[in-house]
PDB file of C-alpha atoms in Angstrom:
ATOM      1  CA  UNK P   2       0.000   0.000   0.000  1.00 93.00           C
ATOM      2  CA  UNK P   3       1.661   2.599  -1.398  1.00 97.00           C
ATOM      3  CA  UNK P   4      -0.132   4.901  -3.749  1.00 98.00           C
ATOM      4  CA  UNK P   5      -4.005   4.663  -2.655  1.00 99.00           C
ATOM      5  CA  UNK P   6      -6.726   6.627  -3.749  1.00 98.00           C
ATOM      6  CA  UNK P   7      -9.775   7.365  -1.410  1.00 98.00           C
ATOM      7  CA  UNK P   8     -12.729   7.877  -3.320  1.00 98.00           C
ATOM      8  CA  UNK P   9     -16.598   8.810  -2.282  1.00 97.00           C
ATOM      9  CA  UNK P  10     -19.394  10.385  -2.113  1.00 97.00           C
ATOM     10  CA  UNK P  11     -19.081  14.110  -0.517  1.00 96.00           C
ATOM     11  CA  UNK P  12     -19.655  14.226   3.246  1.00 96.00           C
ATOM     12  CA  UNK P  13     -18.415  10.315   3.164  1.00 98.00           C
ATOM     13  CA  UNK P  14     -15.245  11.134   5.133  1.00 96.00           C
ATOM     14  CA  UNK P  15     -12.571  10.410   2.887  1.00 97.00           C
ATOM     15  CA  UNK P  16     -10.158  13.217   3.997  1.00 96.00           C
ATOM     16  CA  UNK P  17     -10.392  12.434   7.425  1.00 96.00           C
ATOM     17  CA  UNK P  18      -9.969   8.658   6.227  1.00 98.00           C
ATOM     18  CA  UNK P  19      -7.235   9.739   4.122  1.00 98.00           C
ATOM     19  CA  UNK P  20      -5.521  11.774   7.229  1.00 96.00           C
ATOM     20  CA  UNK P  21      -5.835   8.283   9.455  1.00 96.00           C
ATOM     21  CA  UNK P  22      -3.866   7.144   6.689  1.00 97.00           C
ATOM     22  CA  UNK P  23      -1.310   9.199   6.543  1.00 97.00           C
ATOM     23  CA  UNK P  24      -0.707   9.301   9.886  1.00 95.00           C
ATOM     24  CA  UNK P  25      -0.750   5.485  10.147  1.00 95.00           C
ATOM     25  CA  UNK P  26       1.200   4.373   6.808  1.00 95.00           C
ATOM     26  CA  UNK P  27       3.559   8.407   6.944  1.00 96.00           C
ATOM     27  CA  UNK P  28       2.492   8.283   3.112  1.00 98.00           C
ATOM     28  CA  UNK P  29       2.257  11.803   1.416  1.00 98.00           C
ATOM     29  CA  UNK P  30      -1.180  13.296   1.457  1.00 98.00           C
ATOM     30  CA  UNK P  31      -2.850  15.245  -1.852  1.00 97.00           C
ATOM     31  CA  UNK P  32      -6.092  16.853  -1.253  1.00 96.00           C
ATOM     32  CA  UNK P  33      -7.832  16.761  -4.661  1.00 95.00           C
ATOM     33  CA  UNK P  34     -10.291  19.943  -3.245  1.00 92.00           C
ATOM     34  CA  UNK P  35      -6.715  21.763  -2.186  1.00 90.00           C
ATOM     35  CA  UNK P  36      -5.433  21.265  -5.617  1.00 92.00           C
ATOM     36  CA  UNK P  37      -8.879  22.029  -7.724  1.00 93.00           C
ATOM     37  CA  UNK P  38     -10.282  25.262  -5.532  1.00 89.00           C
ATOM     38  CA  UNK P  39      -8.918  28.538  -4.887  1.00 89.00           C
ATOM     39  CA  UNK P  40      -8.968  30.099  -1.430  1.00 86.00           C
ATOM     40  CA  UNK P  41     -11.749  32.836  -3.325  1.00 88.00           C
ATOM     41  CA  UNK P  42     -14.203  29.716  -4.164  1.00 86.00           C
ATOM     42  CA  UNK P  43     -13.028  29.635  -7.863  1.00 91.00           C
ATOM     43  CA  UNK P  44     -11.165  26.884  -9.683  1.00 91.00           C
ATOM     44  CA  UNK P  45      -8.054  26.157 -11.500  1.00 93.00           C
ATOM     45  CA  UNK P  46      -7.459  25.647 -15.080  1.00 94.00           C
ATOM     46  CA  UNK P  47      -8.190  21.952 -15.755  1.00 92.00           C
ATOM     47  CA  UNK P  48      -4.742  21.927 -17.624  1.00 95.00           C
ATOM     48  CA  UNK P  49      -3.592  23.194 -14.582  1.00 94.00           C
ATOM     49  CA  UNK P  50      -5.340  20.229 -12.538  1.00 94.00           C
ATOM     50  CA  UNK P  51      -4.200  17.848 -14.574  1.00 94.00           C
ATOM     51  CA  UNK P  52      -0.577  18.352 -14.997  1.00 96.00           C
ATOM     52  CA  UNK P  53      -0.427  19.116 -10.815  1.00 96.00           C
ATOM     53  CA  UNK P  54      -2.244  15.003 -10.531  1.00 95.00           C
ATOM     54  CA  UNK P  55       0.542  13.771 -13.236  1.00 96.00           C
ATOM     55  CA  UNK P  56       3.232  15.417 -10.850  1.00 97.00           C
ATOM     56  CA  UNK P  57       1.604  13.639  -8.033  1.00 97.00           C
ATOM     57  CA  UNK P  58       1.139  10.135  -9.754  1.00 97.00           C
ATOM     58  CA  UNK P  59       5.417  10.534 -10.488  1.00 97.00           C
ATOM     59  CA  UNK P  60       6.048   9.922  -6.842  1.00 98.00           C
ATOM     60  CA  UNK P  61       6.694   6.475  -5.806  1.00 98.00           C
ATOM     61  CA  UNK P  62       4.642   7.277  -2.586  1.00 98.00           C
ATOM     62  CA  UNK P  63       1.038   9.130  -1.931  1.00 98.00           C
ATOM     63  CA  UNK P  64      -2.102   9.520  -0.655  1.00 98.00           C
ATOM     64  CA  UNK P  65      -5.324  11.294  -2.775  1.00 98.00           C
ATOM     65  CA  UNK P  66      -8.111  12.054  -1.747  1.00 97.00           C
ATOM     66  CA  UNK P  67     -11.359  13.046  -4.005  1.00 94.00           C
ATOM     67  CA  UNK P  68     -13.173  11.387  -7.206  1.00 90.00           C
ATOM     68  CA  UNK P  69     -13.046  14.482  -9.624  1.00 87.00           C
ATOM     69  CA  UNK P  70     -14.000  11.905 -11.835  1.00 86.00           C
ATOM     70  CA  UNK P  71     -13.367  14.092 -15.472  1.00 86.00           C
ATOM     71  CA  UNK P  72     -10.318  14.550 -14.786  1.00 88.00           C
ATOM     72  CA  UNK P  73      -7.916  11.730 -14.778  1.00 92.00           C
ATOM     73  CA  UNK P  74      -9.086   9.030 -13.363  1.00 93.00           C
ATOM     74  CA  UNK P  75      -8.216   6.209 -15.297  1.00 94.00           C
ATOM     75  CA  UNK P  76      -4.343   7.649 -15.199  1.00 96.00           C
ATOM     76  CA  UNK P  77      -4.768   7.799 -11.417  1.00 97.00           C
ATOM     77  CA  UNK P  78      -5.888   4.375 -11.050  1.00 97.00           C
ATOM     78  CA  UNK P  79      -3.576   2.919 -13.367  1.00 96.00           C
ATOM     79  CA  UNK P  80      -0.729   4.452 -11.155  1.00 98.00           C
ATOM     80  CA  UNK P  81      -2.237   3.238  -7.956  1.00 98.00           C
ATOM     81  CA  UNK P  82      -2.142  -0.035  -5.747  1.00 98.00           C
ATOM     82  CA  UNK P  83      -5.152   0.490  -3.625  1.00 98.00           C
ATOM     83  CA  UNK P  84      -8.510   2.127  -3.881  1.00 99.00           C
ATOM     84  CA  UNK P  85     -10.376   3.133  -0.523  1.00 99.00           C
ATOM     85  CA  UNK P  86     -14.121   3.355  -1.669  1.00 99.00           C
ATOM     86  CA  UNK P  87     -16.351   5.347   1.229  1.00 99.00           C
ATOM     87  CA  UNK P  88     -19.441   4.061  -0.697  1.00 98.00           C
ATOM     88  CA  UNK P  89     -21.847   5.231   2.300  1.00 98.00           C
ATOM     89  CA  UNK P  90     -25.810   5.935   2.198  1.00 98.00           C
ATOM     90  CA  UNK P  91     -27.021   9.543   1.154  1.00 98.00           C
ATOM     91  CA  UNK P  92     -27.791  10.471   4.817  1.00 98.00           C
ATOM     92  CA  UNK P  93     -24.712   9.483   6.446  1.00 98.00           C
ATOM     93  CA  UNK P  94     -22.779  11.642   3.649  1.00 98.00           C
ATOM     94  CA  UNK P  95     -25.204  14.808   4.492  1.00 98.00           C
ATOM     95  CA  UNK P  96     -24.800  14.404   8.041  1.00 98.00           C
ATOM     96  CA  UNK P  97     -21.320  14.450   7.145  1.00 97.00           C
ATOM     97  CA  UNK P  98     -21.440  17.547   5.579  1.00 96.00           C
ATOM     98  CA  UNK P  99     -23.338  19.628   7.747  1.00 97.00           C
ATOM     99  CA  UNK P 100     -21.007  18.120  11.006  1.00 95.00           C
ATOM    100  CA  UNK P 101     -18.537  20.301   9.125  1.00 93.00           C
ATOM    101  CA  UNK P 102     -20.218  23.693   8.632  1.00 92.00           C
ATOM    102  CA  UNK P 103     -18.209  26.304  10.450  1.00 90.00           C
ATOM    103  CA  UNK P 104     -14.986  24.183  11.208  1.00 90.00           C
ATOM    104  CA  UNK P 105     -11.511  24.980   9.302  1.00 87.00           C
ATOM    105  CA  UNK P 106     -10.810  21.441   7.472  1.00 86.00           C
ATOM    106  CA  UNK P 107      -7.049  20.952   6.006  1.00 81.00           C
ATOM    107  CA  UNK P 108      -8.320  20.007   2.490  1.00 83.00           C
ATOM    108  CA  UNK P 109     -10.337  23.387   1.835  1.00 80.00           C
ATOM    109  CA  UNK P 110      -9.147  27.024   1.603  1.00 77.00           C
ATOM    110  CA  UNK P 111     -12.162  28.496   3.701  1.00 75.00           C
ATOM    111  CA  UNK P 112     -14.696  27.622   6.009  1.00 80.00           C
ATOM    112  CA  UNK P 113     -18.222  26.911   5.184  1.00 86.00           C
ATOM    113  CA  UNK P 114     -20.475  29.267   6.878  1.00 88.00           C
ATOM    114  CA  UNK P 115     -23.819  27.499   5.661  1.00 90.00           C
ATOM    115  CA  UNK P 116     -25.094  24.870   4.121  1.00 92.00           C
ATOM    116  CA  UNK P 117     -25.981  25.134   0.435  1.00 92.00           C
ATOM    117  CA  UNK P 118     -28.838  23.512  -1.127  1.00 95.00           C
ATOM    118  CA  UNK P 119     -27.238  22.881  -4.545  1.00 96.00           C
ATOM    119  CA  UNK P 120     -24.284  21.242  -2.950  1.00 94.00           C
ATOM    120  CA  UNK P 121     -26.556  18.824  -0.620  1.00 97.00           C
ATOM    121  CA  UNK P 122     -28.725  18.085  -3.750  1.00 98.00           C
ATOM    122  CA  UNK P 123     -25.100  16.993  -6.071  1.00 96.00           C
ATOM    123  CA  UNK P 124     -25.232  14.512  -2.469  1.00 98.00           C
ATOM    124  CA  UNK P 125     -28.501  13.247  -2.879  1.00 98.00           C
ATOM    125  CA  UNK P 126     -28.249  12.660  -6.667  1.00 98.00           C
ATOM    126  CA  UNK P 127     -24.485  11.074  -6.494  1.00 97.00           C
ATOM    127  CA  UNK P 128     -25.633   7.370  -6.017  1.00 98.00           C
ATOM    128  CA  UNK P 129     -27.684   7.901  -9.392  1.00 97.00           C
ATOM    129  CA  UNK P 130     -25.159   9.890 -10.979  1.00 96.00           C
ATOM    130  CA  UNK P 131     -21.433   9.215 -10.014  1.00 96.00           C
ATOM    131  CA  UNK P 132     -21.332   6.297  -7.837  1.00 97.00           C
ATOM    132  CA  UNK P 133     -22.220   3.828 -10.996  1.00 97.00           C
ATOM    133  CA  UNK P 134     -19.871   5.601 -13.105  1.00 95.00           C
ATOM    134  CA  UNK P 135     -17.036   4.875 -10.396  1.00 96.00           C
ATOM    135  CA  UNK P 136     -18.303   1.405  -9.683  1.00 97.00           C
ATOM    136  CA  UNK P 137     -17.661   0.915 -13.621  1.00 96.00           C
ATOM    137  CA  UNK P 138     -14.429   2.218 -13.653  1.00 96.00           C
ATOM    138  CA  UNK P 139     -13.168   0.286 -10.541  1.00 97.00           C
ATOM    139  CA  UNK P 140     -14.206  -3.023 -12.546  1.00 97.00           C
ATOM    140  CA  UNK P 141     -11.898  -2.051 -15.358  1.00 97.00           C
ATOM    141  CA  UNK P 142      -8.858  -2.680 -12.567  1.00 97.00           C
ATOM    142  CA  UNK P 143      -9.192  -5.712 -10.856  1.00 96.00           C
ATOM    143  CA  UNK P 144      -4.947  -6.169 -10.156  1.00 96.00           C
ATOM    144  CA  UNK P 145      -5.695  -3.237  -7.356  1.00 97.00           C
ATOM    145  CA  UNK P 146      -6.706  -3.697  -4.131  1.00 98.00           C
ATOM    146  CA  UNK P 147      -9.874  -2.926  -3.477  1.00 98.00           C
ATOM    147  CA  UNK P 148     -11.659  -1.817  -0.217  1.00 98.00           C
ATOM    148  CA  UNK P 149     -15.488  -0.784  -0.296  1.00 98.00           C
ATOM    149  CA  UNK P 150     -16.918   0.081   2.490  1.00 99.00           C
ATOM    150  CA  UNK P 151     -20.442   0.657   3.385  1.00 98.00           C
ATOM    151  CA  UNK P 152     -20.532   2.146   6.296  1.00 98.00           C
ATOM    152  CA  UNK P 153     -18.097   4.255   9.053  1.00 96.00           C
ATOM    153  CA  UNK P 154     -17.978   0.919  11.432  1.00 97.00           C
ATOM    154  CA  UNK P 155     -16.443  -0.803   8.679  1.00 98.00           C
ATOM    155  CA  UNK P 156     -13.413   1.958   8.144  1.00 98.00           C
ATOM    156  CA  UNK P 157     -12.840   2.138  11.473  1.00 96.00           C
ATOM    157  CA  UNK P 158     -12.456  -1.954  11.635  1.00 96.00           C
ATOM    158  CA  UNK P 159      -9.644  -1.808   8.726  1.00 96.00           C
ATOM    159  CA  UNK P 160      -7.501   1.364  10.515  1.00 95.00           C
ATOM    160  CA  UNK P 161      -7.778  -0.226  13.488  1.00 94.00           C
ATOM    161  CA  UNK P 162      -6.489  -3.699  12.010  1.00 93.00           C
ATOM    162  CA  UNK P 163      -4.160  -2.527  10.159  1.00 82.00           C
ATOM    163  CA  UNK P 164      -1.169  -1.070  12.326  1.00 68.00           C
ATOM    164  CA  UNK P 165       1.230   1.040  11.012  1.00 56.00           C
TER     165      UNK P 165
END
């Protein structure tokens, strides 16, 4: 376990999975959200996001967190070894998100003051819309390894089985 991705529904907890990772395995950690948003709520140039994940994938040793799905994934799971899936239900994931509302995170440039309707409706619509999409391209890779969990209980179990 060496280059992992952690992949997810928003609100899932994949950066504070990803941080329990780090700290466990001392693997770098890439924030996808870090890389893709500006501190002023706009983006970067997709070029931009692109050749910053190609830098990343060149290490021998990391940690990303976030699907951003359009914009390399297939490169990023070629170049991995292991794919953390945080494939929870819609409520856990929005509960997630509004835990989060008015705390500094490390893998955002601000703090969200409030929640926002068009965000917690991408949520709601992301088992319809991106979760079968990453389900598809997960079968494409069967050499990785490949965790998919269903529930919080169930990451827990594997960080706390798995000691560093």
């Amino acid at each position: 376990m060496k280059r992992i991705l952690v992949i997810g529904s928003p609100g899932a907890g994949k950066s504070t999975f990803s941080r329990k990772l780090h700290n466990k395995f001392d693997l770098p950690l890439f924030y996808l959200d870090n890389l893709f948003w500006k501190a002023d709520k706009t983006t970067v140039a997709p070029k931009m996001l692109n050749k910053q994940i190609r830098s990343i994938l060149k290490q021998p040793q990391w940690i990303m967190d976030g699907n951003y799905s359009q914009y390399l994934l297939d490169e990023r799971l070629d170049a991995c070894d292991t794919v953390f899936f945080l494939d929870y239900d819609v409520e856990t994931c929005l509960q997630g998100v509004r835990n989060r509302i008015g705390k500094k995170r490390p893998d955002l440039p601000w703090i969200e003051q409030k929640e926002d309707p068009e965000f917690m409706e991408y949520i709601r619509q992301f088992p319809l819309t991106k979760r079968p999409k990453l389900i598809e391209a997960l079968r494409k890779y069967p050499q990785i390894n490949q965790y998919h969990f269903k529930n919080r209980r169930q990451a827990r179990e594997f960080l706390n089985q798995h000691k560093s």
